Amino acid sequence: MHDLQHNPDVLSCLANLSSDEVFTPPEVANAMLDMLPQELWQDSKATFLDPACKSGVFLREIAKRLIEGLKDEIPDLQTRLDHIFQKQLYGIAITDLTALLSRRSLYGSKWANSKYSFSRFDTAEGLIRLNPKLHHTWKNGRCEFCGASQSEYDRSSTLESHAYEFIHTYTPEKIFKMKFDVIIGNPPYQLHTAGSDNGAQAKPIYHLFIQQAIQLMPKFVVMISPSRWFSGGWGLDEFRNKMMNSNKIREIHDYQNSLDCFSGVDIKGGVSYFLYNRDNEGKCKFYTHNSNYIHSMSERLLKEDGCDIIIRYNEMISIYRKVHNKKEFESFSKIVSGRSPYGLNTNHCGYSKKKSSSDVVYFERKGFNFISKSKILKNYESIEKFKLFTPKTAEDGKLPGKVIGNITYGNPGTICSGTYLMIGPFSSEIEMKNAASYMATKFFRCLVAANKISQDAYAKVYQAVPIQDFSKPWTDAELYAKYGLDEEEIAFIESMIKPMDVEA
């Protein structure tokens, strides 16, 4: 009855099943718990909350540690189990199924008041609750708490509403009417919108769980989520700014390849987990994981001067500082257009033969065609100038890689579709070609990678790149010398950035 060891571990199997509500493998849950002070496991007054229970793995692994750690204080096993389960461990499930699964994982029975439960409760839910009557609060077509679209989520009561209790309240402290020492979990990552998938275009909600957890003022918050919040994401700028500037994140473990953390689940931009310490500010230990080993670690503040993102590559910090500390620094992003530089959609097609003398050359995925000048909605002044075109999406941000897409010359009389961004314009062909030679350098693309964590390659990913004098071409050797990079920094760039050519 009291055997809490499982072999094989069913939660390890469940961790491989879903790409939507991602289940946490037990080994990852334990790595997250290892960041907490070990004296917690000998503290019979410490309280723990998982605000997004899926499999119950966090509560189960905490229970194992407390069962061992409280042996001396509470020698009788049943008395110890009753104390741990009824006074220390709390959870909020996200669906009916995960409520049953979490109780089964923690209590040994899907009903907490069952005779098979490790500790008998008066109610079937025990301390893992689910509010089945909770709904979104609609205001102007969207939920005022999570931003869900009313047209997509105003559903029949027989369907899951995804109105998660923890983030659909202004007073989360009233859910259990108590304070917690530790809030830990793996929250839902996004709300699906029409045509979206498990990628960067789905609306993120994981940050809402993190913000709500911090609002409850526990001593520690430990969460795992996509790493996209480091540099981008829909609605994540304010959240990232608060997290970076608080200096209370004391440890981050970053997996650029989510498959190294969640077997079988590919999350664009990777995943990471962190330790937030309410009472202890300072530098963050930032670990980069590659496969089954730690690739690098640095102890640093997350906020770099002049940088509004978290640089995920430890080796890139010194390079960024040397470049940005130059007095003449001016960002390359100022000559990068916004999305859809000529007001044309990505699926807008040109035609193969010129129909009118006013037609312009139109660069699209299929190559160079023609389009009527009357279709152009903006950036008219650049049409008859030299410029460059590069895709607005490229590789997924992991290194080693090329980082950006192909660079194509845009001669006078040429525009591009919404698939591309426009670089420039330039006053001469030689300036255009020299700018292209600069973009093709490994130095340039390394600094793009500082801001790029997913496929998105909009203007903001070029913010850390310095603009140059384009009256001359540039080579990596010249740039390394200009910015005083040492052998170790050069070796990092050379090993992580692949060569690329410029298309005519």
XYZ file of C-alpha atoms in Angstrom:
504
model
C 0.000 0.000 0.000
C 2.771 2.422 0.826
C 5.192 1.398 -1.920
C 5.735 4.609 -3.921
C 8.360 3.113 -6.255
C 7.138 2.447 -9.802
C 8.980 0.321 -12.346
C 8.553 0.965 -15.182
C 7.582 4.555 -14.414
C 4.291 5.276 -16.168
C 4.998 9.016 -15.977
C 8.100 8.534 -18.107
C 5.853 6.967 -20.743
C 3.272 9.755 -20.516
C 5.970 12.373 -21.015
C 6.331 11.174 -24.606
C 2.663 11.367 -25.573
C 1.707 15.003 -26.012
C 2.920 17.990 -28.006
C 0.146 20.215 -26.643
C 0.010 19.903 -22.852
C 3.590 18.696 -22.488
C 4.097 16.177 -19.674
C 7.266 16.445 -17.607
C 9.569 13.399 -17.405
C 10.436 12.408 -13.788
C 14.155 13.003 -14.386
C 13.457 16.593 -15.483
C 11.161 17.191 -12.504
C 13.933 15.994 -10.199
C 16.536 18.191 -11.894
C 14.239 21.152 -11.221
C 13.787 20.112 -7.583
C 17.564 19.846 -7.198
C 17.798 23.636 -7.594
C 15.886 24.161 -4.341
C 17.622 24.312 -0.928
C 17.963 20.746 0.293
C 16.867 21.682 3.827
C 13.316 22.002 2.482
C 13.038 18.215 2.494
C 13.534 18.211 6.282
C 10.984 20.991 6.858
C 7.611 19.658 7.980
C 6.104 23.143 7.669
C 7.151 23.784 4.074
C 4.253 23.940 1.604
C 4.326 23.219 -2.127
C 1.906 24.077 -4.947
C 1.763 22.809 -8.519
C -0.665 25.254 -10.203
C -0.916 23.234 -13.433
C -1.006 19.538 -12.546
C -0.835 17.240 -15.544
C 0.654 13.931 -14.414
C 1.281 14.805 -10.761
C 4.995 14.165 -11.234
C 6.188 17.219 -9.294
C 4.054 16.481 -6.236
C 4.980 12.818 -6.372
C 8.717 13.507 -6.486
C 8.427 16.098 -3.710
C 6.547 13.519 -1.632
C 9.379 11.013 -2.073
C 11.906 13.540 -0.789
C 9.779 14.561 2.172
C 9.057 10.946 3.116
C 12.784 10.378 3.404
C 13.655 13.770 4.873
C 11.058 13.701 7.674
C 11.918 10.209 8.958
C 13.518 11.484 12.131
C 10.864 14.056 12.939
C 7.902 11.773 12.155
C 9.101 8.161 12.549
C 5.746 6.433 11.940
C 5.279 6.030 8.180
C 1.490 6.407 8.081
C 1.589 9.473 10.308
C 4.298 10.898 8.056
C 2.286 10.221 4.887
C -0.825 11.795 6.375
C 1.128 14.900 7.347
C 2.838 15.279 3.958
C -0.216 14.627 1.801
C -2.726 16.562 3.900
C -0.637 19.558 5.034
C 2.229 20.101 2.586
C 1.302 19.199 -1.006
C -1.293 21.086 -3.073
C -2.214 21.036 -6.737
C -4.568 22.574 -9.281
C -5.338 20.275 -12.201
C -5.912 21.618 -15.701
C -8.430 19.025 -16.985
C -10.649 16.260 -15.623
C -8.204 13.660 -16.905
C -5.115 15.277 -15.392
C -6.915 15.642 -12.059
C -7.500 11.885 -11.928
C -4.003 11.119 -13.177
C -2.333 13.456 -10.672
C -4.266 11.995 -7.732
C -3.394 8.504 -8.899
C 0.299 9.468 -9.081
C 0.367 11.137 -5.665
C -2.187 9.276 -3.554
C -2.078 5.890 -5.284
C -5.757 6.250 -6.206
C -7.675 8.575 -8.505
C -10.039 9.175 -5.590
C -8.326 10.634 -2.526
C -10.964 9.172 -0.181
C -10.603 5.664 -1.607
C -9.519 2.778 0.613
C -6.544 2.434 -1.737
C -5.308 5.979 -1.112
C -1.945 6.265 0.683
C -3.600 8.815 2.976
C -7.366 8.864 3.488
C -9.099 12.195 2.787
C -12.664 13.258 3.489
C -13.159 14.274 -0.147
C -12.469 12.573 -3.455
C -10.261 15.395 -4.688
C -7.969 15.623 -1.668
C -5.676 18.601 -2.132
C -5.557 18.331 -5.929
C -8.511 20.389 -7.022
C -10.255 21.162 -10.291
C -12.966 23.764 -10.730
C -15.158 22.333 -13.507
C -17.481 25.352 -13.466
C -14.777 27.870 -14.320
C -15.192 29.710 -17.621
C -13.506 32.502 -19.528
C -14.577 36.061 -18.793
C -15.371 37.638 -22.141
C -14.726 41.287 -22.841
C -14.759 42.677 -26.383
C -14.466 39.188 -27.839
C -11.540 38.030 -25.689
C -11.005 36.601 -22.227
C -9.791 39.389 -19.956
C -7.519 36.954 -18.112
C -5.818 34.845 -20.799
C -6.741 36.590 -24.054
C -8.545 33.558 -25.526
C -10.753 34.336 -28.528
C -14.450 34.101 -27.702
C -15.221 32.787 -31.181
C -12.922 29.797 -30.613
C -13.222 29.090 -26.879
C -16.849 29.907 -26.021
C -17.694 26.220 -26.126
C -20.247 23.694 -25.022
C -19.911 22.561 -21.410
C -19.061 19.098 -22.753
C -15.773 20.396 -24.193
C -12.631 21.564 -22.413
C -12.713 25.344 -22.066
C -9.011 25.732 -21.171
C -10.008 28.351 -18.606
C -7.293 27.421 -16.133
C -8.224 28.321 -12.564
C -4.824 29.613 -11.450
C -4.692 32.396 -14.055
C -8.420 33.180 -14.279
C -8.626 35.122 -11.062
C -7.337 38.380 -9.630
C -7.016 36.751 -6.210
C -5.128 33.438 -6.571
C -4.391 33.490 -2.830
C -8.049 32.649 -2.202
C -7.899 29.328 -4.051
C -6.418 27.497 -1.071
C -6.554 30.404 1.402
C -2.903 29.947 2.348
C 0.662 30.912 1.453
C 3.198 28.615 -0.199
C 6.936 28.265 0.163
C 7.424 26.754 -3.281
C 5.347 27.013 -6.473
C 6.596 24.599 -9.104
C 5.252 23.272 -12.378
C 5.073 22.930 -16.124
C 2.197 25.183 -17.213
C 0.266 24.950 -20.494
C 2.352 26.704 -23.114
C -0.138 28.306 -25.483
C -3.704 28.770 -26.605
C -4.250 27.528 -30.109
C -5.652 29.956 -32.633
C -7.094 29.183 -36.032
C -4.344 27.772 -38.238
C -1.751 27.674 -35.451
C 0.332 24.736 -34.283
C 2.784 24.054 -31.474
C 4.985 26.847 -32.748
C 5.774 30.497 -32.330
C 2.433 31.732 -33.754
C 0.263 30.153 -31.037
C -0.594 32.642 -28.279
C 1.656 31.968 -25.257
C 0.089 31.711 -21.794
C 2.884 30.102 -19.760
C 4.111 33.530 -18.666
C 0.701 34.186 -17.085
C 1.253 31.218 -14.752
C 4.736 32.462 -13.874
C 3.499 36.000 -13.194
C 0.634 34.711 -11.049
C 3.000 32.465 -9.098
C 5.333 35.380 -8.352
C 2.334 37.510 -7.326
C 1.599 34.982 -4.562
C 5.046 35.790 -3.119
C 6.317 32.284 -2.351
C 9.944 31.924 -1.332
C 10.716 30.060 -4.540
C 9.212 29.684 -8.020
C 10.463 26.895 -10.273
C 8.919 26.575 -13.744
C 9.719 25.004 -17.085
C 8.535 26.619 -20.316
C 9.544 27.388 -23.910
C 12.685 29.547 -24.074
C 11.128 31.932 -26.593
C 10.497 34.435 -23.820
C 14.254 35.137 -23.769
C 14.010 37.234 -26.919
C 10.544 37.343 -28.428
C 7.106 35.889 -28.562
C 3.588 37.211 -28.778
C 2.947 39.521 -25.803
C 6.107 38.526 -23.892
C 8.094 41.780 -23.988
C 6.744 43.217 -20.717
C 7.109 39.863 -18.972
C 10.713 39.451 -20.141
C 11.596 42.972 -19.035
C 10.308 42.340 -15.513
C 12.085 39.013 -15.215
C 15.399 40.393 -16.500
C 15.388 43.416 -14.250
C 14.303 41.738 -11.010
C 17.680 39.950 -10.537
C 15.767 37.273 -8.603
C 16.225 34.532 -11.177
C 19.233 32.785 -9.671
C 19.498 29.789 -12.007
C 18.430 28.959 -15.575
C 18.904 25.685 -17.435
C 18.444 26.179 -21.179
C 17.905 23.341 -23.673
C 18.206 24.700 -27.209
C 16.851 21.388 -28.483
C 13.629 20.527 -26.628
C 14.093 16.867 -27.568
C 16.963 16.774 -25.062
C 14.430 17.560 -22.346
C 11.110 16.217 -23.645
C 11.691 13.109 -25.695
C 9.583 13.173 -28.858
C 8.319 16.755 -28.402
C 9.843 19.386 -30.691
C 9.275 22.910 -29.350
C 10.665 25.643 -31.571
C 13.321 27.681 -29.789
C 13.905 25.042 -27.108
C 12.842 24.928 -23.469
C 14.273 26.053 -20.147
C 13.579 25.927 -16.435
C 14.532 28.461 -13.787
C 14.739 29.133 -10.055
C 13.232 32.403 -8.797
C 14.296 33.345 -5.262
C 12.101 35.981 -3.627
C 14.590 36.935 -0.895
C 17.906 36.695 -2.713
C 18.893 38.942 -5.600
C 22.105 38.627 -7.572
C 23.690 37.106 -10.627
C 22.107 34.160 -12.402
C 23.875 30.873 -13.043
C 23.011 30.293 -16.703
C 23.537 26.708 -17.905
C 23.402 25.732 -21.575
C 22.602 22.046 -22.120
C 23.522 20.076 -25.217
C 22.276 16.482 -25.368
C 23.135 14.922 -22.003
C 25.807 17.337 -20.840
C 26.246 20.957 -19.789
C 27.825 22.776 -22.721
C 28.617 25.959 -20.801
C 27.837 27.907 -17.633
C 28.288 31.549 -16.734
C 27.266 33.568 -13.699
C 25.889 36.890 -14.891
C 23.092 39.398 -14.716
C 20.429 38.643 -17.305
C 20.173 42.288 -18.346
C 23.005 43.531 -20.577
C 23.384 47.280 -21.197
C 21.565 48.280 -24.369
C 20.056 44.826 -24.836
C 16.385 44.103 -24.255
C 16.646 40.319 -24.599
C 18.354 37.533 -22.660
C 21.426 36.361 -24.551
C 21.243 32.587 -24.328
C 24.805 31.817 -25.460
C 27.246 32.330 -22.605
C 30.184 32.583 -25.005
C 28.476 35.459 -26.794
C 28.351 37.784 -23.778
C 31.932 39.029 -24.074
C 31.553 39.476 -27.844
C 28.385 41.498 -27.370
C 30.050 43.729 -24.780
C 33.078 44.450 -26.962
C 30.872 45.390 -29.905
C 28.259 47.364 -28.006
C 30.746 49.319 -25.894
C 32.216 50.965 -28.980
C 31.309 54.671 -28.884
C 30.252 54.684 -32.532
C 27.843 51.756 -32.156
C 24.782 52.161 -34.362
C 22.383 49.294 -34.923
C 22.066 47.584 -38.288
C 18.346 47.159 -37.548
C 17.715 50.767 -38.582
C 18.150 49.790 -42.258
C 15.991 46.647 -41.982
C 12.370 47.059 -43.067
C 9.342 45.997 -41.118
C 7.398 42.934 -42.171
C 5.812 43.090 -45.625
C 8.075 45.941 -46.830
C 5.886 46.791 -49.845
C 2.519 45.957 -48.299
C 2.153 42.671 -50.185
C 1.135 39.395 -48.552
C 3.350 36.325 -48.580
C 0.918 34.562 -50.936
C 0.635 37.447 -53.422
C 1.788 36.074 -56.797
C 3.327 37.963 -59.688
C 3.224 37.068 -63.382
C 5.953 35.739 -65.630
C 5.683 38.274 -68.466
C 5.663 42.058 -68.288
C 2.175 43.449 -69.006
C 2.863 47.176 -68.778
C 5.834 49.516 -69.018
C 5.197 50.548 -65.404
C 5.473 46.996 -64.079
C 8.290 46.297 -61.645
C 10.374 43.192 -61.074
C 8.827 41.157 -58.255
C 10.968 38.827 -56.126
C 8.956 36.001 -54.542
C 9.500 32.413 -53.465
C 9.286 31.213 -57.071
C 11.996 33.667 -58.139
C 11.816 36.904 -60.138
C 8.543 37.768 -61.864
C 6.597 40.976 -62.513
C 3.888 42.918 -60.734
C 1.946 46.094 -61.352
C 3.413 49.147 -59.651
C -0.127 50.066 -58.553
C -0.118 47.116 -56.126
C 2.695 48.624 -54.032
C 1.440 50.221 -50.815
C 4.602 51.584 -49.162
C 8.376 52.181 -49.421
C 7.965 53.758 -52.880
C 11.229 55.679 -52.475
C 13.226 52.431 -52.410
C 11.874 51.003 -55.668
C 14.422 52.693 -57.912
C 17.319 52.214 -55.515
C 19.655 49.330 -54.688
C 18.656 47.106 -51.744
C 18.903 43.565 -50.421
C 16.220 40.983 -49.747
C 16.364 38.309 -47.035
C 13.626 35.976 -45.733
C 11.682 37.084 -42.651
C 11.948 33.525 -41.314
C 15.026 31.354 -41.363
C 16.578 28.569 -39.306
C 15.066 27.908 -35.888
C 17.744 29.761 -33.924
C 19.850 26.803 -32.777
C 23.576 26.873 -33.347
C 25.556 25.761 -35.218
C 23.739 27.138 -38.250
C 23.526 29.826 -40.924
C 21.179 31.908 -38.705
C 19.658 34.004 -41.531
C 18.259 33.094 -44.921
C 19.786 33.723 -48.323
C 20.725 37.276 -49.276
C 19.496 38.432 -52.700
C 20.358 41.614 -54.624
C 17.449 43.963 -55.270
C 18.396 46.180 -58.182
C 16.533 49.391 -59.105
C 13.014 48.641 -60.307
C 12.785 45.529 -58.088
C 10.596 44.871 -55.033
C 9.859 41.785 -52.943
C 6.869 39.888 -51.584
C 5.865 39.756 -47.919
C 8.009 36.632 -47.537
C 11.086 38.866 -47.379
C 12.488 41.894 -45.585
C 14.199 44.733 -47.412
C 17.670 45.862 -46.311
C 18.642 49.394 -47.290
C 18.105 51.152 -49.574
C 21.627 52.011 -50.741
C 22.826 54.827 -52.978
C 24.977 52.632 -55.199
C 25.501 49.076 -56.373
C 28.881 48.886 -54.652
C 27.307 49.800 -51.274
C 24.634 47.144 -51.786
C 27.231 44.465 -52.550
C 29.445 45.518 -49.646
C 26.480 45.348 -47.248
C 25.767 41.874 -48.579
C 29.372 40.840 -47.987
C 29.018 42.067 -44.393
C 25.789 40.126 -43.826
C 27.479 36.974 -45.094
C 30.265 37.190 -42.499
C 30.176 34.861 -39.530
C 30.699 37.884 -37.249
C 27.459 39.494 -38.486
C 25.399 36.334 -38.147
C 26.801 35.525 -34.705
C 25.427 38.837 -33.423
C 22.084 38.150 -35.115
C 21.998 34.864 -33.198
C 22.246 36.829 -29.932
C 18.682 38.034 -30.548
C 17.289 35.119 -32.520
C 15.732 32.196 -30.684
C 13.166 30.938 -33.203
C 12.580 31.009 -36.965
C 11.481 34.656 -36.841
C 14.109 36.952 -38.369
C 12.403 40.342 -38.245
C 14.232 43.649 -37.794
C 14.596 43.246 -34.027
C 16.997 40.297 -34.397
C 19.504 42.689 -35.994
C 19.569 45.068 -33.000
C 22.891 43.811 -31.599
C 24.655 44.075 -34.975
C 26.692 47.234 -35.624
C 26.282 49.041 -38.910
C 29.473 49.530 -40.946
C 30.903 51.794 -43.616
C 29.639 50.179 -46.818
C 32.010 52.038 -49.133
C 34.212 48.946 -48.665
C 33.633 45.186 -48.397
C 34.098 43.387 -45.068
C 35.741 40.142 -44.031
C 35.615 38.276 -40.746
C 39.325 38.870 -40.166
C 38.839 42.652 -40.434
C 35.834 42.586 -38.083
C 37.577 40.389 -35.505
C 40.460 42.870 -35.468
C 38.215 45.953 -35.362
C 36.408 44.745 -32.251
C 39.407 43.164 -30.547
C 38.054 39.606 -30.352
C 40.390 37.094 -28.732
C 41.195 33.567 -29.899
C 38.491 31.959 -27.764
C 35.785 34.312 -29.038
C 36.866 33.827 -32.644
C 36.907 30.047 -32.187
C 33.336 30.166 -30.866
C 32.114 32.121 -33.895
C 33.984 29.938 -36.364
C 32.657 26.731 -34.814
C 29.031 27.844 -34.472
C 28.285 29.793 -37.676
C 28.179 28.017 -41.017
C 29.508 29.625 -44.226
C 27.028 31.202 -46.636
C 27.046 32.867 -50.048
C 25.183 35.824 -51.507
C 22.723 35.167 -54.335
C 23.012 37.429 -57.399
